[in-house]
Each structure stands twice: as C-alpha cells, then as structure tokens.
Coordinates of C-alpha atoms in Angstrom, one line a residue:
M1 CA -20.9 -12.7 5.6
R2 CA -21.0 -12.0 2.2
R3 CA -24.0 -13.2 0.3
R4 CA -24.1 -13.4 -4.0
R5 CA -27.8 -13.2 -5.2
F6 CA -27.9 -15.1 -8.4
S7 CA -31.5 -15.3 -11.0
R8 CA -32.3 -18.8 -12.3
L9 CA -30.4 -21.3 -14.2
H10 CA -30.3 -24.0 -16.1
K11 CA -31.9 -26.8 -15.2
E12 CA -28.4 -28.8 -15.3
S13 CA -25.4 -26.6 -13.1
W14 CA -22.9 -26.9 -11.7
F15 CA -20.8 -25.2 -8.9
V16 CA -18.1 -25.6 -7.5
T17 CA -17.3 -24.0 -3.4
K18 CA -14.4 -23.4 -0.6
S19 CA -14.3 -25.9 1.5
S20 CA -15.6 -29.6 -0.6
L21 CA -14.0 -28.3 -3.6
V22 CA -16.2 -30.8 -6.5
W23 CA -18.2 -30.8 -8.7
I24 CA -21.7 -31.4 -7.1
K25 CA -24.9 -31.1 -9.9
V26 CA -28.1 -29.3 -9.1
M27 CA -31.2 -29.4 -11.3
R28 CA -34.0 -27.2 -11.6
L29 CA -32.7 -24.7 -8.6
Q30 CA -34.6 -21.5 -8.3
P31 CA -33.7 -17.9 -7.3
F32 CA -31.8 -17.7 -4.0
S33 CA -28.7 -16.8 -1.9
V34 CA -25.6 -18.4 -1.7
P35 CA -22.3 -18.3 0.6
G36 CA -19.8 -15.5 -0.2
P37 CA -17.9 -19.7 -0.5
L38 CA -19.7 -20.6 -4.0
L39 CA -17.4 -20.2 -6.5
F40 CA -18.4 -21.3 -10.7
I41 CA -22.2 -21.6 -11.5
R42 CA -21.3 -23.1 -15.4
R43 CA -22.9 -24.9 -17.2
I44 CA -21.4 -28.3 -18.1
S45 CA -20.1 -27.5 -21.7
R46 CA -17.6 -24.9 -19.5
V47 CA -16.6 -27.2 -16.6
S48 CA -12.7 -26.3 -17.2
V49 CA -11.1 -25.7 -13.5
C50 CA -10.7 -29.2 -11.4
P51 CA -10.9 -33.2 -11.8
E52 CA -13.0 -35.2 -11.3
K53 CA -13.7 -36.6 -8.5
S54 CA -13.8 -39.8 -6.7
A55 CA -16.9 -41.4 -5.2
M56 CA -15.7 -40.2 -1.3
D57 CA -14.6 -36.9 -2.8
L58 CA -18.6 -36.5 -3.6
V59 CA -20.1 -36.9 -0.5
S60 CA -17.3 -35.7 1.8
G61 CA -19.1 -32.6 -0.8
Y62 CA -21.8 -33.1 -0.2
K63 CA -21.3 -32.8 3.5
G64 CA -19.5 -29.5 2.9
V65 CA -22.0 -27.9 1.0
V66 CA -24.7 -28.6 4.1
G67 CA -21.9 -27.4 6.4
L68 CA -21.4 -24.0 4.8
V69 CA -25.6 -23.8 4.7
F70 CA -25.5 -24.6 7.9
G71 CA -23.4 -23.7 9.7
N72 CA -20.6 -26.1 10.2
E73 CA -18.0 -24.2 10.5
K74 CA -15.0 -26.6 11.3
S75 CA -15.9 -27.7 7.5
G76 CA -14.4 -24.0 5.6
S77 CA -11.5 -23.6 7.3
S78 CA -10.4 -28.0 6.8
N79 CA -9.2 -27.6 3.0
E80 CA -8.9 -24.2 3.0
D81 CA -5.4 -25.1 1.5
S82 CA -7.3 -27.4 -1.4
Y83 CA -9.6 -24.3 -2.0
V84 CA -6.6 -21.9 -2.8
E85 CA -4.3 -24.8 -5.2
C86 CA -7.4 -25.1 -7.7
L87 CA -7.8 -21.5 -8.3
L88 CA -4.0 -21.6 -8.2
D89 CA -3.7 -24.6 -10.6
C90 CA -7.7 -22.8 -13.6
I91 CA -5.2 -19.8 -13.4
S92 CA -1.5 -21.7 -14.1
N93 CA -3.4 -24.9 -16.8
G94 CA -7.0 -23.1 -17.5
K95 CA -7.6 -23.1 -21.3
L96 CA -10.3 -20.1 -20.9
S97 CA -9.5 -16.7 -20.3
E98 CA -13.3 -15.5 -18.7
D99 CA -12.1 -19.2 -15.7
R100 CA -8.4 -17.7 -15.4
R101 CA -10.0 -14.2 -14.9
T102 CA -12.3 -15.3 -12.6
A103 CA -10.5 -17.6 -10.2
M104 CA -8.6 -14.9 -9.9
L105 CA -11.2 -12.9 -8.8
E106 CA -12.1 -15.4 -5.4
L107 CA -7.7 -15.3 -5.0
Q108 CA -7.9 -12.6 -4.3
S109 CA -11.6 -12.0 -2.2
V110 CA -10.5 -15.2 -0.2
V111 CA -7.0 -13.9 0.8
A112 CA -8.5 -11.0 1.2
E113 CA -10.7 -12.6 4.6
S114 CA -8.7 -15.6 5.4
S115 CA -5.2 -16.0 7.2
N116 CA -5.5 -19.5 6.7
A117 CA -6.0 -18.9 2.6
Q118 CA -2.6 -15.8 3.5
L119 CA -1.1 -18.8 4.7
A120 CA -1.7 -21.1 1.8
F121 CA -1.4 -18.4 -0.7
G122 CA 2.3 -17.6 0.5
A123 CA 3.1 -21.1 -0.1
M124 CA 2.8 -21.6 -2.7
G125 CA 1.0 -18.6 -5.3
F126 CA 3.9 -16.5 -5.8
P127 CA 5.5 -17.7 -8.3
V128 CA 1.9 -18.5 -10.2
M129 CA 1.4 -14.2 -9.9
M130 CA 5.2 -13.1 -10.2
G131 CA 5.5 -15.3 -13.7
I132 CA 1.2 -13.3 -15.1
L133 CA 3.5 -9.8 -14.3
K134 CA 6.7 -11.4 -16.3
E135 CA 5.2 -12.7 -18.3
E136 CA 1.5 -11.8 -19.8
R137 CA 2.1 -7.9 -19.5
D138 CA -0.4 -7.4 -22.7
D139 CA -3.1 -9.4 -20.2
V140 CA -3.7 -6.0 -17.7
E141 CA -6.5 -8.0 -16.8
M142 CA -4.4 -11.0 -15.5
V143 CA -1.4 -7.9 -14.3
R144 CA -4.8 -5.7 -12.1
G145 CA -5.7 -9.1 -10.6
A146 CA -2.1 -10.6 -9.5
L147 CA -0.9 -7.6 -8.2
E148 CA -4.5 -7.0 -6.2
T149 CA -4.6 -10.5 -4.6
L150 CA -0.1 -9.5 -3.5
V151 CA -1.6 -6.9 -1.4
S152 CA -4.1 -8.6 0.0
A153 CA -1.8 -11.8 0.4
L154 CA -0.1 -7.8 2.2
T155 CA -2.0 -6.7 4.5
P156 CA -3.2 -8.0 8.4
I157 CA -6.3 -9.0 8.5
D158 CA -7.4 -8.6 12.1
H159 CA -8.2 -11.0 14.1
A160 CA -9.9 -10.2 17.5
K161 CA -10.4 -13.7 18.6
G162 CA -7.0 -14.8 17.8
P163 CA -3.5 -15.3 20.1
K164 CA -1.5 -11.9 19.9
N165 CA 1.6 -13.7 19.3
E166 CA 0.7 -15.6 16.3
I167 CA 2.4 -13.9 13.3
Q168 CA 0.3 -12.8 10.8
P169 CA 0.5 -15.2 7.6
A170 CA 0.4 -11.4 5.5
L171 CA 4.1 -10.3 7.4
M172 CA 5.2 -14.0 6.7
N173 CA 4.2 -13.8 2.9
A174 CA 5.8 -10.0 2.8
D175 CA 9.3 -12.2 4.6
L176 CA 9.2 -14.2 1.6
L177 CA 8.1 -11.9 -1.5
S178 CA 11.4 -9.1 -0.7
R179 CA 14.3 -12.6 -0.7
E180 CA 14.7 -12.3 -3.9
A181 CA 16.0 -8.8 -5.3
D182 CA 14.6 -9.2 -8.5
N183 CA 11.1 -9.6 -7.4
I184 CA 11.0 -5.7 -6.8
S185 CA 12.7 -5.0 -9.9
L186 CA 10.2 -6.3 -11.5
L187 CA 7.3 -4.0 -9.5
L188 CA 9.4 -1.3 -10.3
S189 CA 9.3 -1.9 -13.9
L190 CA 5.7 -2.4 -13.8
L191 CA 5.3 1.9 -12.4
S192 CA 6.5 2.6 -16.3
E193 CA 3.0 1.4 -17.3
E194 CA 0.1 2.4 -19.1
D195 CA -2.7 1.7 -17.4
F196 CA -3.2 3.6 -14.0
Y197 CA -4.6 0.5 -11.9
V198 CA -1.7 -1.8 -12.8
R199 CA 0.4 2.0 -11.5
Y200 CA -1.4 2.3 -8.1
Y201 CA -1.9 -1.4 -7.0
T202 CA 1.9 -1.9 -7.5
L203 CA 2.8 1.5 -5.7
Q204 CA 0.9 0.1 -2.8
L205 CA 2.3 -3.7 -2.6
L206 CA 6.1 -2.0 -2.5
T207 CA 4.8 -0.2 0.4
A208 CA 3.5 -2.3 1.8
L209 CA 6.9 -4.4 1.9
L210 CA 8.2 -2.0 3.4
T211 CA 5.4 -1.7 6.0
N212 CA 6.5 -5.6 6.8
S213 CA 9.9 -5.9 5.7
P214 CA 11.7 -2.1 4.8
N215 CA 15.4 -3.1 5.7
R216 CA 15.5 -5.5 3.0
L217 CA 13.2 -3.7 0.6
Q218 CA 15.7 -0.7 1.5
E219 CA 18.2 -2.4 0.8
A220 CA 17.0 -4.1 -2.5
I221 CA 15.4 -0.8 -4.5
L222 CA 19.5 0.5 -3.6
T223 CA 20.3 -2.2 -5.5
I224 CA 18.2 -0.9 -8.6
P225 CA 19.2 1.6 -11.4
R226 CA 17.3 3.9 -11.6
G227 CA 14.9 2.0 -8.8
I228 CA 14.0 5.6 -6.8
T229 CA 13.7 7.4 -10.4
R230 CA 11.0 5.9 -10.9
L231 CA 9.5 5.8 -7.6
M232 CA 10.1 9.8 -7.7
D233 CA 8.7 10.1 -12.1
M234 CA 5.5 9.1 -9.9
L235 CA 5.5 12.2 -8.1
M236 CA 3.7 14.3 -10.9
D237 CA 1.3 11.8 -11.7
H238 CA -2.3 11.8 -11.3
E239 CA -3.3 13.3 -8.5
V240 CA -4.8 8.7 -6.9
I241 CA -0.6 7.9 -7.9
R242 CA 1.5 11.4 -6.8
N243 CA -0.6 10.8 -2.8
E244 CA 0.5 6.9 -2.6
A245 CA 4.0 7.4 -3.8
L246 CA 3.8 10.0 -1.6
L247 CA 4.0 8.0 1.1
L248 CA 5.8 5.0 -0.2
L249 CA 8.4 6.9 -0.4
T250 CA 8.1 8.0 3.7
Y251 CA 8.5 4.9 4.3
L252 CA 11.1 4.5 2.1
T253 CA 13.0 7.2 3.5
H254 CA 13.1 6.6 7.5
E255 CA 16.3 6.3 8.9
A256 CA 18.0 5.6 5.8
E257 CA 20.9 8.8 4.4
E258 CA 21.4 7.3 1.2
I259 CA 18.1 6.5 -0.2
Q260 CA 17.7 10.1 1.6
K261 CA 20.4 11.2 -0.5
I262 CA 19.4 10.1 -4.3
V263 CA 15.9 11.5 -3.1
V264 CA 17.9 14.9 -3.1
F265 CA 19.2 14.8 -5.9
E266 CA 16.3 13.5 -7.5
G267 CA 13.9 16.9 -7.7
A268 CA 12.6 15.9 -3.7
F269 CA 12.9 19.7 -2.3
E270 CA 11.0 21.0 -6.0
K271 CA 8.7 18.1 -5.9
I272 CA 7.7 18.4 -2.4
F273 CA 7.3 22.9 -2.1
S274 CA 5.5 22.5 -5.1
I275 CA 2.6 20.0 -4.4
I276 CA 2.3 21.5 -1.2
K277 CA 1.4 25.0 -3.0
E278 CA -1.1 22.9 -5.1
E279 CA -2.9 22.3 -2.1
G280 CA -3.0 25.2 0.1
G281 CA -0.1 25.3 2.2
S282 CA -1.5 24.4 5.6
D283 CA -4.3 25.0 4.7
G284 CA -4.6 22.2 3.0
G285 CA -4.9 18.7 3.3
V286 CA -3.2 15.4 4.9
V287 CA -1.4 15.0 2.3
V288 CA 0.2 18.5 2.8
Q289 CA 0.9 16.7 6.5
D290 CA 2.9 13.6 4.4
C291 CA 4.7 16.0 2.1
I292 CA 6.0 17.3 5.6
E293 CA 7.1 14.4 6.7
L294 CA 8.8 13.3 4.0
L295 CA 10.8 16.8 4.4
N296 CA 12.0 15.7 7.9
N297 CA 12.7 12.7 6.9
L298 CA 15.5 14.7 4.2
I299 CA 16.7 16.6 6.7
R300 CA 16.6 14.6 9.8
K301 CA 20.0 15.4 10.6
N302 CA 21.7 15.3 7.7
A303 CA 23.9 18.7 7.9
S304 CA 24.4 17.7 3.2
N305 CA 21.0 17.6 2.7
Q306 CA 20.2 20.7 4.6
V307 CA 22.6 22.4 3.0
L308 CA 21.7 21.4 -0.4
L309 CA 17.8 23.3 0.0
R310 CA 19.0 26.3 2.2
E311 CA 21.2 26.8 -1.2
T312 CA 19.1 25.9 -3.7
I313 CA 15.5 26.4 -3.0
G314 CA 16.1 27.8 0.3
F315 CA 13.8 28.5 2.9
D316 CA 11.5 30.9 1.5
P317 CA 8.5 28.1 0.2
F318 CA 9.0 26.5 4.0
M319 CA 8.3 30.2 5.5
S320 CA 5.4 30.0 3.4
I321 CA 3.6 27.1 5.1
L322 CA 4.1 28.8 8.6
K323 CA 2.7 32.8 7.0
L324 CA -0.9 32.5 8.5
R325 CA -3.4 33.7 5.7
G326 CA -6.6 36.0 6.0
S327 CA -8.3 38.7 8.6
T328 CA -10.5 35.3 10.8
Y329 CA -8.3 32.3 10.9
S330 CA -9.6 29.2 10.8
F331 CA -7.7 26.4 13.0
T332 CA -8.7 22.6 11.5
Q333 CA -7.2 19.5 13.3
Q334 CA -5.3 19.4 9.6
K335 CA -4.2 22.3 9.7
T336 CA -3.4 22.0 12.7
I337 CA -1.1 19.1 12.1
N338 CA 0.3 20.4 9.3
L339 CA 1.7 23.2 10.9
L340 CA 3.1 21.0 14.0
S341 CA 4.7 19.0 11.3
A342 CA 5.9 22.5 10.0
L343 CA 7.1 23.3 13.0
E344 CA 8.8 19.9 13.7
T345 CA 10.6 21.4 10.1
L346 CA 11.8 24.7 11.8
N347 CA 13.8 22.6 14.9
L348 CA 15.7 20.9 12.9
L349 CA 16.7 23.3 10.9
I350 CA 17.6 24.9 14.1
M351 CA 19.6 21.9 15.4
G352 CA 22.1 21.6 12.0
G353 CA 21.9 17.9 11.5
S354 CA 23.4 14.7 13.9
E355 CA 26.5 14.9 16.5
A356 CA 28.3 13.4 13.3
D357 CA 28.2 15.5 11.1
H358 CA 31.2 16.8 11.0
G359 CA 30.2 20.5 9.8
K360 CA 27.0 20.3 12.4
D361 CA 27.6 24.0 14.4
A362 CA 28.7 26.1 11.1
N363 CA 25.7 24.4 8.9
M364 CA 23.5 25.8 12.6
L365 CA 25.1 28.9 12.5
T366 CA 24.0 29.8 8.4
N367 CA 20.2 28.1 8.8
R368 CA 19.8 30.1 12.0
T369 CA 20.8 33.3 10.7
T370 CA 19.4 32.8 7.5
L371 CA 15.4 31.9 8.9
V372 CA 16.0 35.2 10.9
Q373 CA 16.7 36.9 7.8
K374 CA 13.0 35.2 6.3
K375 CA 11.6 37.0 9.5
V376 CA 11.3 33.3 11.5
L377 CA 10.1 34.9 14.2
D378 CA 7.5 37.2 13.1
H379 CA 5.1 34.2 12.3
L380 CA 6.4 32.6 15.7
L381 CA 5.1 35.6 17.2
M382 CA 1.9 34.8 15.6
L383 CA 1.2 31.9 16.0
G384 CA 2.3 30.9 19.8
V385 CA 1.0 35.2 21.0
E386 CA -1.0 36.8 19.1
S387 CA -3.1 35.0 17.4
Q388 CA -5.9 33.9 19.6
W389 CA -7.7 31.9 16.8
A390 CA -3.7 29.0 17.3
P391 CA -4.3 26.2 18.7
V392 CA -2.6 25.6 22.4
A393 CA -0.8 23.0 20.5
V394 CA 0.6 24.8 18.2
R395 CA 1.0 27.9 20.5
C396 CA 3.4 25.7 23.3
A397 CA 4.4 24.3 20.2
V398 CA 6.3 27.8 19.5
R399 CA 7.9 28.0 22.8

C-alpha cells in the first residue's frame, strides 16, 4: 500500500478518509505515516469538501479509520461509491480551486487502483469529466486531471484473485464513454490544444477506447469532420506524441478499409517512411516496428492502396529497410522483429490484394515485376543464404 508522509501538523486539523467519508478532529498530531486513503489534511477554516455528518456517521467513521489502520479490509471497500461521489461533488461544486484540484488528483489515484472505484466512477463520473473538458479549457491543470482520470477509468486492473469471467469495469466504462459521438468529437478537438500533456493524455484515452470498443470508435471517427486529419497531424508532433499517435493509428486502421483509404490520402506513406528513416531503418527500435505494422494494415488485402504506394513514393523506401548495412551485421531482437515485419510487407505486395479486388492479378504482376527490378532478390539472398549472422527466424521467413 502506498504511504504518504506528513510533517508536524497544527494542533487542530481535519481529515477525511476513503472508508468513513466524515471529518474527524485530530489534536496535537505528531509526525506519522498514514495509509494512502487519507485524502485531505486541512485546518478547519479550509474545510470545503464534505458536509457535516450525524453522530452515527461519526461513530462509523471512527470505526472506518481504525479499520484502515489496523487492517479491517471490509471497511475499505464498503463505502467506495460514497467516496467517489464525495470527490466528484467536490470537483463539481468546490469553491476553492486548490480543493478541486486535490480532489481530482485523489480521484485519479483511487480509480487507477480500485475496480470498485472504476465501477462507481462509470456510474456518475463521465458527465463531470466531460463538462470540465468542454467548459474549462482555460484551466489546463483541471483538463489534464480529467483526462488522466478518464484514462485510469478505462485501464483494466489485473486482480489475480478475481473470477476469470468477471467483466472488467474498465470495459464497461469504455462502452459508456464511446456511446456518444459527441464525446469522441470533443476528445479529437483537444488534439489542437497547445499543452503537451493535454494532447498526450487525449491520445492515450482514444487508444484505450480503441482497445476496448474498436468498432464503435472507428464508426464515430468516420463521421467527424477532419477527425482522421487531426490524428495524422500528430505524426508530425513531438516524438512522444508521435509515438502515441502511431500506436493509435495502428489500432484504428485494423480491418477498417474506409479508414485505411483516408489515412493513405492524408499522406500516411510519406510520413511512415520518413519516421522509419529518422529512426534508423531496420536498426531502429520499436517505433520502426509500429511504423511497419501500420504500413501492413494499410496495404493488407487492399490493392488500391498498394497501387498508390507503388505510384507515389515507389518501393525504394521499403527496399532500404531490407538492405543490410556495414561489414559486420548485428541482429538484435528488435532488428529481427523489424525485418520479419518488413518481410510480411513484401509478402502482402507479392499477393497483390484480396480475392475480391477486380484488379488483383494485374496489381500482383506489376508489384512482382517492380520488386524484381528493384533487386529484391539480392536482399532476400543476403538475408536467407549469404549472411551468416541472420537469425533462423529471418532465414525461414525468406524461404
């Protein structure tokens, strides 16, 4: 359990706990270590989160604190809904900006660690968070917190002791958030914000939605004007943003022919090979792998996109991935993966497209002829036969 350390407090202080949800007075508290669920430590003049409770609530709250300190697990989970509700109420109605931001930070932490909190958040938290994203754009810190909290709410929590067939609250939350196309449109609009973390968390949130509800999000993005264009623009952003956008586009283009066509018309091929070159070709890291996987999504069983690739930038940039450089070749695990992905690209080009494509045979013949002219066989011989350093997996893939 995470613990927070506090220095000596004022003689009279107040705090609220996750299990009790009541304010309890503390006298002359010395330095001590408290469990993560303790949220606020404030002077009485700063109290603004939870309303006053009855005497019975105070007693139950005292028992809750004792349970937290001495290991009563039931008390920690019984009031999770009320705790989340209290935090959301503070975020919505709190008068002090500091209290609202502190409540947001605690909500994000609780939702990231507790499935019960995720479930409670899904029942009442989305309107509050989306309201912040829509109406409080100028408060960057609150927007960041709302996005990070939404990401946590959509991230499954692995509980080894839980039933295997139990539905994850994160999946239910993704379904709830993706039901409204306006929510997706709002998230895409955040990609134009100047703040780095706003764009970063927005991409993470969209990726989480795609992971859990791919079909619904694909349909929503197709109906949003310039939706895909905004995502493609992220490939020219900061390196960290670019890498998140690559992962997102890989999920987005999976078995989505209409989206694949739009992505290609937005200059995907040029951007993909530019990034691959910048990252060092087959010697690059996982970013190169992501680029090649995105490329394969765009041309898999898609003859028209293969034609565009061949007739716009040609096969030369692709051939450079297969080319081994230097007198002594080193094959790291990542380089092997990159080459195997590139060999899959080659196989897709040789196949020419799906059986449903009317021009499949003609495209297949043209692709093969062009590849031979680009001396693809020389590269394959080097990888499969001549290079004594090539891994067995690469040699087998060539054959």
